[in-house]
mmCIF file of C-alpha atoms in Angstrom:
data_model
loop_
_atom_site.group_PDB
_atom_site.id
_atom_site.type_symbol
_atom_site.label_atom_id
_atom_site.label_comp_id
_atom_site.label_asym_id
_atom_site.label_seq_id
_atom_site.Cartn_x
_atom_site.Cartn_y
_atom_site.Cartn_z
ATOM 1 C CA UNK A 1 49.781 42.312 -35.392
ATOM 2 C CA UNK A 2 49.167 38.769 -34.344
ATOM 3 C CA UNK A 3 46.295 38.957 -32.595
ATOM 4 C CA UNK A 4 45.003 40.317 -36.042
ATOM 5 C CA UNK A 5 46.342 37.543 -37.967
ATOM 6 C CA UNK A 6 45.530 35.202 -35.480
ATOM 7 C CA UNK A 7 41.670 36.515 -36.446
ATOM 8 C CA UNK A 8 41.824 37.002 -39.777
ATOM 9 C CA UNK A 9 42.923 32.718 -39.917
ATOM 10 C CA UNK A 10 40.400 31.732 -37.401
ATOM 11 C CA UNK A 11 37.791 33.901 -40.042
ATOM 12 C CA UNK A 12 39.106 32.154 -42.712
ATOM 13 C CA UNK A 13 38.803 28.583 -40.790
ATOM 14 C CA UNK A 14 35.046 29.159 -39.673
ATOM 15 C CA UNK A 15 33.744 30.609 -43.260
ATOM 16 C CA UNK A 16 36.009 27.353 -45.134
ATOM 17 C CA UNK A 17 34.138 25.510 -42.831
ATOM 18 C CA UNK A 18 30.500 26.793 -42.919
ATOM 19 C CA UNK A 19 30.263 24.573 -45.929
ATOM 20 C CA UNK A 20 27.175 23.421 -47.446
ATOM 21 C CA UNK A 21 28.154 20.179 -46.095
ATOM 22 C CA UNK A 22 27.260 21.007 -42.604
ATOM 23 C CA UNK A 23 23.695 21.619 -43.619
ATOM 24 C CA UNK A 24 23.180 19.364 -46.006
ATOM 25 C CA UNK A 25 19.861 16.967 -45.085
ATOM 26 C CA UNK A 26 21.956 14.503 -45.913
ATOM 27 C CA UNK A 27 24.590 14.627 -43.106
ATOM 28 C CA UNK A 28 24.339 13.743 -39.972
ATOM 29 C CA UNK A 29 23.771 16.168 -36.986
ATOM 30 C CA UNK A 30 26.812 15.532 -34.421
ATOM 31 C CA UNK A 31 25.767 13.288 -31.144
ATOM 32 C CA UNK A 32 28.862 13.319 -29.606
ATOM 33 C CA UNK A 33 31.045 16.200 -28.755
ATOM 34 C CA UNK A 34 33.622 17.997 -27.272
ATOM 35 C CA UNK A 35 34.487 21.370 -26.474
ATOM 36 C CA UNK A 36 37.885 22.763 -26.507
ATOM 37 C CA UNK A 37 39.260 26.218 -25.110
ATOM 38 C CA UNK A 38 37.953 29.317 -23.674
ATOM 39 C CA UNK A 39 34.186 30.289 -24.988
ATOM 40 C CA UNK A 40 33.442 26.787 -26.543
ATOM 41 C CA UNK A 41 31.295 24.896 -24.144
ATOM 42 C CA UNK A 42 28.823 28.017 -23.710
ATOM 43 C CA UNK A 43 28.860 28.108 -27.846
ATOM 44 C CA UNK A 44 26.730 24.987 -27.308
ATOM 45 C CA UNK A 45 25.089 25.817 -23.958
ATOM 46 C CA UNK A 46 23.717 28.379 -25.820
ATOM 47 C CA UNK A 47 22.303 26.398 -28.588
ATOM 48 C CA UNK A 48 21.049 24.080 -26.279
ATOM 49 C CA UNK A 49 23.312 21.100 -26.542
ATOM 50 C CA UNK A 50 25.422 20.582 -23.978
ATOM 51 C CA UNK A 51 24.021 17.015 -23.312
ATOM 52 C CA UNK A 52 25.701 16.038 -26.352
ATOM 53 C CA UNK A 53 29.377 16.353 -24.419
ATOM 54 C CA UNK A 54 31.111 13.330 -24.446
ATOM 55 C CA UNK A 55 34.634 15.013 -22.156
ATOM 56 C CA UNK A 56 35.048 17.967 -20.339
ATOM 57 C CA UNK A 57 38.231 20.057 -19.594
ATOM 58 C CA UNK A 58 38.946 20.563 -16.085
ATOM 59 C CA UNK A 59 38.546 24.458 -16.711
ATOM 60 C CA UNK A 60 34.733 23.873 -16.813
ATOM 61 C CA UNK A 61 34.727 21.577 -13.473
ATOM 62 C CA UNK A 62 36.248 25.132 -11.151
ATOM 63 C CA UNK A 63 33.580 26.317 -8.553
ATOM 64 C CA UNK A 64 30.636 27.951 -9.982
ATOM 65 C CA UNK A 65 31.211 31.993 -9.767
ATOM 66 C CA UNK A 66 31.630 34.223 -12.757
ATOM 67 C CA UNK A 67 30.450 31.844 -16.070
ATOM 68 C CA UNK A 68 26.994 32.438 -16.017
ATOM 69 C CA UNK A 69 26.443 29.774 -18.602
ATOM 70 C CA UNK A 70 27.865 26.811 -16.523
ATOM 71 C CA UNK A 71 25.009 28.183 -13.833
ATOM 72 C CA UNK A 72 22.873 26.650 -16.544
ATOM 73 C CA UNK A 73 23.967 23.371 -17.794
ATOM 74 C CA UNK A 74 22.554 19.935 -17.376
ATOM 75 C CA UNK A 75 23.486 18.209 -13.926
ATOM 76 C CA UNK A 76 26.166 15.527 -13.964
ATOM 77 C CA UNK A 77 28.605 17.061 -17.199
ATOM 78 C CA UNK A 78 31.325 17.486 -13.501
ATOM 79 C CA UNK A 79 31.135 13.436 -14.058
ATOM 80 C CA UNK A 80 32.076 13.551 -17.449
ATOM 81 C CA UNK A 81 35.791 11.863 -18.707
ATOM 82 C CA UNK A 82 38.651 15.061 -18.198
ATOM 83 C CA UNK A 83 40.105 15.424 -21.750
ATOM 84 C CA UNK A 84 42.504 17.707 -19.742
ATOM 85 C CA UNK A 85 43.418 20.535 -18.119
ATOM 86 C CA UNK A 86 41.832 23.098 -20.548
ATOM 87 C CA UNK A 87 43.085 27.386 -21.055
ATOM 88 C CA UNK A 88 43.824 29.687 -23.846
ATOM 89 C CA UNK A 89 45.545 27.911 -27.305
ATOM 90 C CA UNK A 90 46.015 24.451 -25.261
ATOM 91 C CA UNK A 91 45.925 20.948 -26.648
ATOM 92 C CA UNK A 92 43.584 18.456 -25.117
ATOM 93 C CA UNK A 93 44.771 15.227 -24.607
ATOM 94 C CA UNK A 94 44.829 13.635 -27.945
ATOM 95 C CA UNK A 95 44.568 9.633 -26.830
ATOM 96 C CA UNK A 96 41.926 10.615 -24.021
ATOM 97 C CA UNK A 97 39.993 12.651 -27.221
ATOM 98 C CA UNK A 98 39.913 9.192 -29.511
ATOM 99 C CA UNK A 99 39.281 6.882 -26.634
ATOM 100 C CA UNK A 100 35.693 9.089 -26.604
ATOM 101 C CA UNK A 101 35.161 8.850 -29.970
ATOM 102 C CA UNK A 102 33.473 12.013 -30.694
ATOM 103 C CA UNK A 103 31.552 13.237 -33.839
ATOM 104 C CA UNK A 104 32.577 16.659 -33.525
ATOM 105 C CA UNK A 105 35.013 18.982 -31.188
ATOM 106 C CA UNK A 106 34.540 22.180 -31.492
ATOM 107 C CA UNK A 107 37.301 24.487 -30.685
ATOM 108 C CA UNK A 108 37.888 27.918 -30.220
ATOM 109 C CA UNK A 109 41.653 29.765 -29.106
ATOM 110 C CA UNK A 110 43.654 27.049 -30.829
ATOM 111 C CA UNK A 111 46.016 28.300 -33.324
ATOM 112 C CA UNK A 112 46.158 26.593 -37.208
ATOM 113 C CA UNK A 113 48.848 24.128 -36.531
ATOM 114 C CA UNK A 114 46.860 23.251 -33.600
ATOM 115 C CA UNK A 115 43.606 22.655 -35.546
ATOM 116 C CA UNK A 116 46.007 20.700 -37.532
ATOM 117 C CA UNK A 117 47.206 18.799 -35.314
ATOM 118 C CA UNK A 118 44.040 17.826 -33.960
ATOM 119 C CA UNK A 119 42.942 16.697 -37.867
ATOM 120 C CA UNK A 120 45.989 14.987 -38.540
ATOM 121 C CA UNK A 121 47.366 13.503 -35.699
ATOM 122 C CA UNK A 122 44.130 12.200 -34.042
ATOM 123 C CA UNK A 123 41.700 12.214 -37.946
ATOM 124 C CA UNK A 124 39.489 13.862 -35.886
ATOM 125 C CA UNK A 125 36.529 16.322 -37.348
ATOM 126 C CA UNK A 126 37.029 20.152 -35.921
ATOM 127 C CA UNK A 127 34.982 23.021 -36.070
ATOM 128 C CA UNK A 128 37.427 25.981 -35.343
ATOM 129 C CA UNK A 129 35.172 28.653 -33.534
ATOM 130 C CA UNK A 130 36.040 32.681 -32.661
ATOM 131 C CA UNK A 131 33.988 35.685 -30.313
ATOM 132 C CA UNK A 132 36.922 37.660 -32.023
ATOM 133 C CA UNK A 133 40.218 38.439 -30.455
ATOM 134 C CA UNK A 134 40.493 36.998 -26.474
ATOM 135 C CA UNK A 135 38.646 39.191 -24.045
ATOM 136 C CA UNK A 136 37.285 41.322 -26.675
ATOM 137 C CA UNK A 137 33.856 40.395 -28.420
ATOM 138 C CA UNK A 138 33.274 41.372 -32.064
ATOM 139 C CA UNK A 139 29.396 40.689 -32.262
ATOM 140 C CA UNK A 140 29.816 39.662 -36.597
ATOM 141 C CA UNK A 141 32.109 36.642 -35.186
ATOM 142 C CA UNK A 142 30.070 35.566 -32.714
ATOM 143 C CA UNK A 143 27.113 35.232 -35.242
ATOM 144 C CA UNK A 144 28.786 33.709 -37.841
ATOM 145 C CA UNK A 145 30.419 31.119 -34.911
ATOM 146 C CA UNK A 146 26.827 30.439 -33.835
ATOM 147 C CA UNK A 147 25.300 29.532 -36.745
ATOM 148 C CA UNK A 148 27.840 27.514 -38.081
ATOM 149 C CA UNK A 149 28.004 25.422 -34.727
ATOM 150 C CA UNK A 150 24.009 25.191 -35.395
ATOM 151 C CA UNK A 151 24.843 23.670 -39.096
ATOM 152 C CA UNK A 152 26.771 20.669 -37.210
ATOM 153 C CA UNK A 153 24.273 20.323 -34.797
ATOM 154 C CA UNK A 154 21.276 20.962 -36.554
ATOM 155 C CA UNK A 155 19.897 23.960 -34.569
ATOM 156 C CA UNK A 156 19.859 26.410 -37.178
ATOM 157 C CA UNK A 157 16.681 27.872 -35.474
ATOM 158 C CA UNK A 158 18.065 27.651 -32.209
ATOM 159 C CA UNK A 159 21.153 30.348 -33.799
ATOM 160 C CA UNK A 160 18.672 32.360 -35.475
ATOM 161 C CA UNK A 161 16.128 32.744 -32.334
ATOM 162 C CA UNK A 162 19.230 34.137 -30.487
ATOM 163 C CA UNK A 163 21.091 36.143 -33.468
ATOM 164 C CA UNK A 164 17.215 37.950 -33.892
ATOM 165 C CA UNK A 165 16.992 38.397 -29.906
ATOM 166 C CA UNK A 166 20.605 40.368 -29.847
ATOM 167 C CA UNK A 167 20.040 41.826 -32.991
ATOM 168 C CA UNK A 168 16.558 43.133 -31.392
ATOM 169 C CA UNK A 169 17.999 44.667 -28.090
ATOM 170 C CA UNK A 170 21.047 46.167 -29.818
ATOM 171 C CA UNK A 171 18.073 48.158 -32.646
ATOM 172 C CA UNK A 172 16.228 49.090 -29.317
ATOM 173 C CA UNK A 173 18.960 50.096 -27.404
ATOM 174 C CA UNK A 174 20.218 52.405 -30.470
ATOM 175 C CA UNK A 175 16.996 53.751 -31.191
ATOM 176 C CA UNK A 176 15.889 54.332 -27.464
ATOM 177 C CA UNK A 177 19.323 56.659 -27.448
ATOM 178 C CA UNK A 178 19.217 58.106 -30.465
ATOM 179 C CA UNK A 179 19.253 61.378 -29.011
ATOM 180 C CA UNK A 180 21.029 60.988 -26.069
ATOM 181 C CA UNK A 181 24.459 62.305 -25.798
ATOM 182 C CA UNK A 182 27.636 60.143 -24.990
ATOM 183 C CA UNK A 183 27.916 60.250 -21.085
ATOM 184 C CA UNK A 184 31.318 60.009 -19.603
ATOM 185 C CA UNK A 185 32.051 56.800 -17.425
ATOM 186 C CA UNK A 186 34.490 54.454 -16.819
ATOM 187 C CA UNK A 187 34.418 50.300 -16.011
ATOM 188 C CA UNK A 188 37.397 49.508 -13.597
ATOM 189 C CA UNK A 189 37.952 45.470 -12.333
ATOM 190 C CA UNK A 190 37.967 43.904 -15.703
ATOM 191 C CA UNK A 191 39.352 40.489 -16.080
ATOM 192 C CA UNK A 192 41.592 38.882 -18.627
ATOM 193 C CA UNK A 193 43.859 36.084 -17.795
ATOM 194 C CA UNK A 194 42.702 36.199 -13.797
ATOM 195 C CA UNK A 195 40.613 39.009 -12.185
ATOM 196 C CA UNK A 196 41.774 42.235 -11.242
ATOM 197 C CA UNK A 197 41.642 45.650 -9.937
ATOM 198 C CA UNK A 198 39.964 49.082 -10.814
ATOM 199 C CA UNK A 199 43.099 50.097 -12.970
ATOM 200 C CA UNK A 200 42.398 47.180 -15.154
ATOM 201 C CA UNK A 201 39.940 48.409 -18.353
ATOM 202 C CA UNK A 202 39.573 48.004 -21.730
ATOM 203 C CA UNK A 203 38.887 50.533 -24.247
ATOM 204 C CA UNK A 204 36.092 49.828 -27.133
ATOM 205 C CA UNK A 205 33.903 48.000 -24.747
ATOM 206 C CA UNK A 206 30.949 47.010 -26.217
ATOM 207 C CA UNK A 207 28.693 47.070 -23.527
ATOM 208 C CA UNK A 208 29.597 50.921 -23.010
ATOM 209 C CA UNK A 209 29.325 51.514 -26.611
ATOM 210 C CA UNK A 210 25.687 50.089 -26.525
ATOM 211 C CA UNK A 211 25.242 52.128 -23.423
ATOM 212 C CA UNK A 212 25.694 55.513 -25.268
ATOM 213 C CA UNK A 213 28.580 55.873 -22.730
ATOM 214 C CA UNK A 214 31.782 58.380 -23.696
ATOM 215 C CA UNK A 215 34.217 55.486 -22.573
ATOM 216 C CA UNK A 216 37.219 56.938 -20.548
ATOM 217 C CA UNK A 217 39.147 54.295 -21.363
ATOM 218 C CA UNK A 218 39.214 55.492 -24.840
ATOM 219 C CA UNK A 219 40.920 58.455 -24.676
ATOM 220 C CA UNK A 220 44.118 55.872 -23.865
ATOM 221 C CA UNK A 221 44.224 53.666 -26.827
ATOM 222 C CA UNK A 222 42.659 51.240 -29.598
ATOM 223 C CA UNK A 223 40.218 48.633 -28.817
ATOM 224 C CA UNK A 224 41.829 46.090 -26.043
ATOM 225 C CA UNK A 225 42.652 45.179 -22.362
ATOM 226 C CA UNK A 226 45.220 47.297 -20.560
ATOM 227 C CA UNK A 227 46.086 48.747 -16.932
ATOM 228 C CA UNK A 228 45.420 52.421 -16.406
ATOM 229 C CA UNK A 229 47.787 54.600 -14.485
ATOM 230 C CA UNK A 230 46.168 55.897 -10.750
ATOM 231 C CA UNK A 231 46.958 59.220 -11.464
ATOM 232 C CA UNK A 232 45.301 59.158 -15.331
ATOM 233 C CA UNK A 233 42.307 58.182 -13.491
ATOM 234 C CA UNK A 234 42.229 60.726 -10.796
ATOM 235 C CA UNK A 235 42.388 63.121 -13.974
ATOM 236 C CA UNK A 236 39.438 61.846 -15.338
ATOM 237 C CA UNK A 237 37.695 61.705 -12.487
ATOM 238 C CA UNK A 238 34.699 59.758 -13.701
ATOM 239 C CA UNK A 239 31.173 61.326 -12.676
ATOM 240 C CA UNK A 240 30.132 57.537 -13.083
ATOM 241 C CA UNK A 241 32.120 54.215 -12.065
ATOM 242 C CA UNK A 242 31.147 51.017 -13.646
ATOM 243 C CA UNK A 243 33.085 47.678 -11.151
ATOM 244 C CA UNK A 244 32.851 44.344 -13.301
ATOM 245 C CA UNK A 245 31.999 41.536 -11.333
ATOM 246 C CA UNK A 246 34.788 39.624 -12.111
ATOM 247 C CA UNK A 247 37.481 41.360 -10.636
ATOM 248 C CA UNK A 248 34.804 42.476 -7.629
ATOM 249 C CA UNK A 249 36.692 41.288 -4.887
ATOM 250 C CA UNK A 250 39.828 42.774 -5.846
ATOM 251 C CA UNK A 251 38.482 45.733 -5.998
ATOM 252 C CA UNK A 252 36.636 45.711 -2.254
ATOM 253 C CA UNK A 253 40.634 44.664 -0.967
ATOM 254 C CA UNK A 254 41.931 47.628 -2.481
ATOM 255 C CA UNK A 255 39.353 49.763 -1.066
ATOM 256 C CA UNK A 256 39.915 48.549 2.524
ATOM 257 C CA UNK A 257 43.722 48.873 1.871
ATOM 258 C CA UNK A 258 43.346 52.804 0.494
ATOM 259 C CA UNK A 259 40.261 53.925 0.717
ATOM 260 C CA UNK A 260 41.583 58.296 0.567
ATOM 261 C CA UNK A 261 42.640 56.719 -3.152
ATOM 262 C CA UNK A 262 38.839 55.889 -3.763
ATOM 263 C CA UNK A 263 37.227 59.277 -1.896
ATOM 264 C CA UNK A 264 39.528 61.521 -4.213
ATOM 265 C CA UNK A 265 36.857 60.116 -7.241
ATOM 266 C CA UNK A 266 33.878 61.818 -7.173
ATOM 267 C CA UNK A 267 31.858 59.158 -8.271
ATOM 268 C CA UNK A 268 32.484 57.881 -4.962
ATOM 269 C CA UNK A 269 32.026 60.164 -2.801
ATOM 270 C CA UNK A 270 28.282 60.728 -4.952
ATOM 271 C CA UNK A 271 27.779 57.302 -4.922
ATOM 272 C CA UNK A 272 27.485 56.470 -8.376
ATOM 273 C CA UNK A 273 29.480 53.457 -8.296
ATOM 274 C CA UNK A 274 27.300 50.323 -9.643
ATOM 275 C CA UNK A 275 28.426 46.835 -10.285
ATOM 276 C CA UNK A 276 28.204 44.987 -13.210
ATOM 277 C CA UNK A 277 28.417 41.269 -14.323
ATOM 278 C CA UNK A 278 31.553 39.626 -15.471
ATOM 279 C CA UNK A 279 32.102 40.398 -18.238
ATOM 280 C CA UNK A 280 34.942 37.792 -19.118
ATOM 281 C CA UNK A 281 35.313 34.298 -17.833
ATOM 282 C CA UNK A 282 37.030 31.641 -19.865
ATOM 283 C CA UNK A 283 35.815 34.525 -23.016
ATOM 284 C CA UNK A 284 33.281 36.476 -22.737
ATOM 285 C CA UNK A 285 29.845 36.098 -21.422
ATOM 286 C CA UNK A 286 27.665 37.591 -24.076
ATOM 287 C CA UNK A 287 24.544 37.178 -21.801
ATOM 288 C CA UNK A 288 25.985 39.090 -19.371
ATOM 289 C CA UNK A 289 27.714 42.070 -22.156
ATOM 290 C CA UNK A 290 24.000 42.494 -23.170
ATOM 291 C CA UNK A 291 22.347 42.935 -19.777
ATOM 292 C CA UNK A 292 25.215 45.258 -18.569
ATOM 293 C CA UNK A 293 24.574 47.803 -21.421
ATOM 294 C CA UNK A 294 20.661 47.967 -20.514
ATOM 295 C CA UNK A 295 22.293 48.540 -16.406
ATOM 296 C CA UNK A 296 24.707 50.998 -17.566
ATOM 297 C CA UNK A 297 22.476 52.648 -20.151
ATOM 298 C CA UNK A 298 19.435 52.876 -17.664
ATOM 299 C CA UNK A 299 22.039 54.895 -15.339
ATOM 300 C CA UNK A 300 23.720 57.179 -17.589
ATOM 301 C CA UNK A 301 20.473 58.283 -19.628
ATOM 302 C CA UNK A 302 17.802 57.677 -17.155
ATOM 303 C CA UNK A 303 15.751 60.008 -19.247
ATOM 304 C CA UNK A 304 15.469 57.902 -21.994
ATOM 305 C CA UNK A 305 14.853 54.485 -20.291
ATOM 306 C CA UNK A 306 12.892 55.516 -17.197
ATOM 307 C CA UNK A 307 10.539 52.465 -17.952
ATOM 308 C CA UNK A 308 13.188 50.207 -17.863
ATOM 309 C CA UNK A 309 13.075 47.300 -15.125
ATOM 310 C CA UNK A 310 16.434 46.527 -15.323
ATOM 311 C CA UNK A 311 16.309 43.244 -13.508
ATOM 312 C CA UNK A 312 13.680 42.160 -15.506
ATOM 313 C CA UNK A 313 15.218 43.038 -18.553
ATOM 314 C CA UNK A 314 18.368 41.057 -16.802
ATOM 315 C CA UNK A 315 15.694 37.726 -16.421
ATOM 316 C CA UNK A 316 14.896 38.088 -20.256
ATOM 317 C CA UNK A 317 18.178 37.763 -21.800
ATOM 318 C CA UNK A 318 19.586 35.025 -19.168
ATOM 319 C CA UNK A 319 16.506 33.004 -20.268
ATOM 320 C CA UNK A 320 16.767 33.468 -23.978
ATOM 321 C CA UNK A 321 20.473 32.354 -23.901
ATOM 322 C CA UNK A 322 20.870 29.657 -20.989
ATOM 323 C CA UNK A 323 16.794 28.272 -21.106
ATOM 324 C CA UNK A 324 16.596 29.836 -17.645
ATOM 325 C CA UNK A 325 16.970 33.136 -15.303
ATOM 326 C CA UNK A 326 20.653 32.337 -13.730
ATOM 327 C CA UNK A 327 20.475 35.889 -11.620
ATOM 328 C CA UNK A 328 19.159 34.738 -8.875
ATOM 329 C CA UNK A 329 21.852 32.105 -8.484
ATOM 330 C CA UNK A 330 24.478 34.775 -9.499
ATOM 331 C CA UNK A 331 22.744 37.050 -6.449
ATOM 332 C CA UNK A 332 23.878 34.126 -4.077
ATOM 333 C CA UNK A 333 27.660 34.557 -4.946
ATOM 334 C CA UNK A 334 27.459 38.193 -4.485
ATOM 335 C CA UNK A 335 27.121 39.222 -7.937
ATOM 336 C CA UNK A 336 24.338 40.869 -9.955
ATOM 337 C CA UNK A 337 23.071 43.873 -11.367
ATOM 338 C CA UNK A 338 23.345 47.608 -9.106
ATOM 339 C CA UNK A 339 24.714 50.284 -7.144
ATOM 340 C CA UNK A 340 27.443 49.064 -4.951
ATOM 341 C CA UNK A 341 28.616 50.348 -1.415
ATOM 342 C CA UNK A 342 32.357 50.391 -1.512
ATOM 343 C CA UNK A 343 32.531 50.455 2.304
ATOM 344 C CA UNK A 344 29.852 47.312 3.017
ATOM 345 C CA UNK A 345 31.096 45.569 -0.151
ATOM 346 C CA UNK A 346 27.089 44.905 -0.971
ATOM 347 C CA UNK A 347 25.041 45.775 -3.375
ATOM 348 C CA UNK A 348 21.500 47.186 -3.973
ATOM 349 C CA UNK A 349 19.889 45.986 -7.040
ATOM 350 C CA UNK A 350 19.075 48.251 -9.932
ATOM 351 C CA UNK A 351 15.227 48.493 -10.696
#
């Protein structure tokens, strides 16, 4: 219940403040800004305007690995001011935020008496942002988040090139498996709050959905993050096993720790284990959602896409959302698009 009415305010926030104001001719387009919680600096890396940061939380300075956005953004934001230590629902440093005198900081996590806070305390302008509830991306948020960043920014087009672009793959991807049926698979490794093993999934994930995929995961639950129990899984016995990125080498440990746990799936022992990317890092990485559901629908209906080029298809999207193709660089720290050899730990690219 209140991660729903933690949504439902947020919702309310960003349509109260998709006001006309924001795109009036009249206003001014914010030069200076700052981006606060998990999701909000790739909100503007994808709009193109991450120059315009003024501070950056120490969250965004960690080791490049599983955001593929921050593989993408302009040299020299690591030298920016720290306007602290960053995470889920946590206040920046209020005097650090007014000694930088920003136009705009654009938030997304923070709770209303937060956003308050931030208005109140510091008079400071706020843009409360959403992807939907943590970890689990509702497409219809994301949108409206996008375009109303734009309106402060002034890259409306920007928001509608990329809200026609995902709007495009999801109409091809629908009608390409129109009359496929639902194949059963499941996606083990997920992360949320840290990375983790093959018991960790989530049920409604949109990348499967997209995928024409019969989701193991849910037969357990509603929508959401949660752990699955070994033995559940050994029931299921997925013909197909889908390892997220993120929690890759968590999954490699437990394999070398237990591997008779592994060999009792089938998928294993057929080898139809594939990895995808990460799925979440500080939020989600919509880039990355939409390229896995091309991966996993090319494997579980090759029928129907055997024309696909998946890394191709990969080099598309990272270029329509970060300005360039990041998979290469994401190749160098072992992550990427393919089957994967539990054994070796490495990975053979998906064509």
């Amino acid at each position: 219940m209140t991660a729903c009415t933690r949504r439902h305010v947020l919702g309310l926030l960003v349509a109260g403040l998709a006001a006309p104001v924001w795109r009036s001719s009249s206003a001014a387009s914010a030069e200076r800004v700052l981006a606060v919680g998990p999701g909000a600096l790739r909100l503007l890396a994808y709009l193109g305007a991450a120059e315009r940061l003024v501070g950056l939380e120490d969250m965004e300075r960690r080791p490049l690995s599983t955001s593929s956005y921050r593989y993408a953004l302009p040299p020299g934001l690591a030298d920016l001011p720290s306007i602290g230590p960053g995470g889920p629902g946590r206040l920046p440093d209020l005097e650090q935020l007014l000694a930088l005198r920003p136009d705009l900081v654009v938030t997304v996590t923070l709770d209303g008496q937060q956003i308050q806070a931030l208005r109140e305390r510091a008079g400071l302008r706020v843009l409360p942002l959403s992807y939907g509830d943590t970890g689990l991306l509702r497409i219809d948020d994301l949108l409206t988040s996008l375009r109303t960043l734009a309106a402060a920014l002034g890259r409306e087009a920007r928001a509608e090139q990329l809200a026609g672009f995902l709007t495009a793959n999801l109409t091809e991807l629908r009608e390409r498996l129109a009359d496929a049926a639902p194949a059963a698979a499941y996606l083990g490794g997920i992360s949320l709050q840290g990375a983790h093993g093959l018991t960790s999934t989530q049920s409604g994930h949109l990348p499967l959905v997209w995928a024409g995929a019969d989701n193991l995961a849910d037969r357990a639950g509603p929508a959401g993050h949660f752990f699955i129990d070994r033995e559940q899984l050994l029931l299921w016995d997925p013909p197909t096993l889908f390892i997220d990125g993120g929690g890759l080498a968590n999954v490699l440990t437990e394999y070398a720790g237990n591997p008779g746990f592994y060999q009792r799936l089938q998928a294993v022992r057929e080898g139809r284990v594939y990895l995808t990317l990460p799925f979440n890092a500080y939020n989600t990485n919509v880039e990355n959602a939409l390229a896995n559901a091309w991966m996993m629908a090319r494997v579980l209906h090759p029928a129907a896409l055997a024309d696909l080029d998946v890394q191709a298809r990969a080099g598309a999207i990272m270029r329509t959302f970060l300005g360039t193709d990041v998979m290469p660089a994401l190749a160098r720290n072992g992550l990427g698009l393919g089957r994967l050899d539990l054994e070796t730990g490495q990975w053979t690219p998906l064509s």
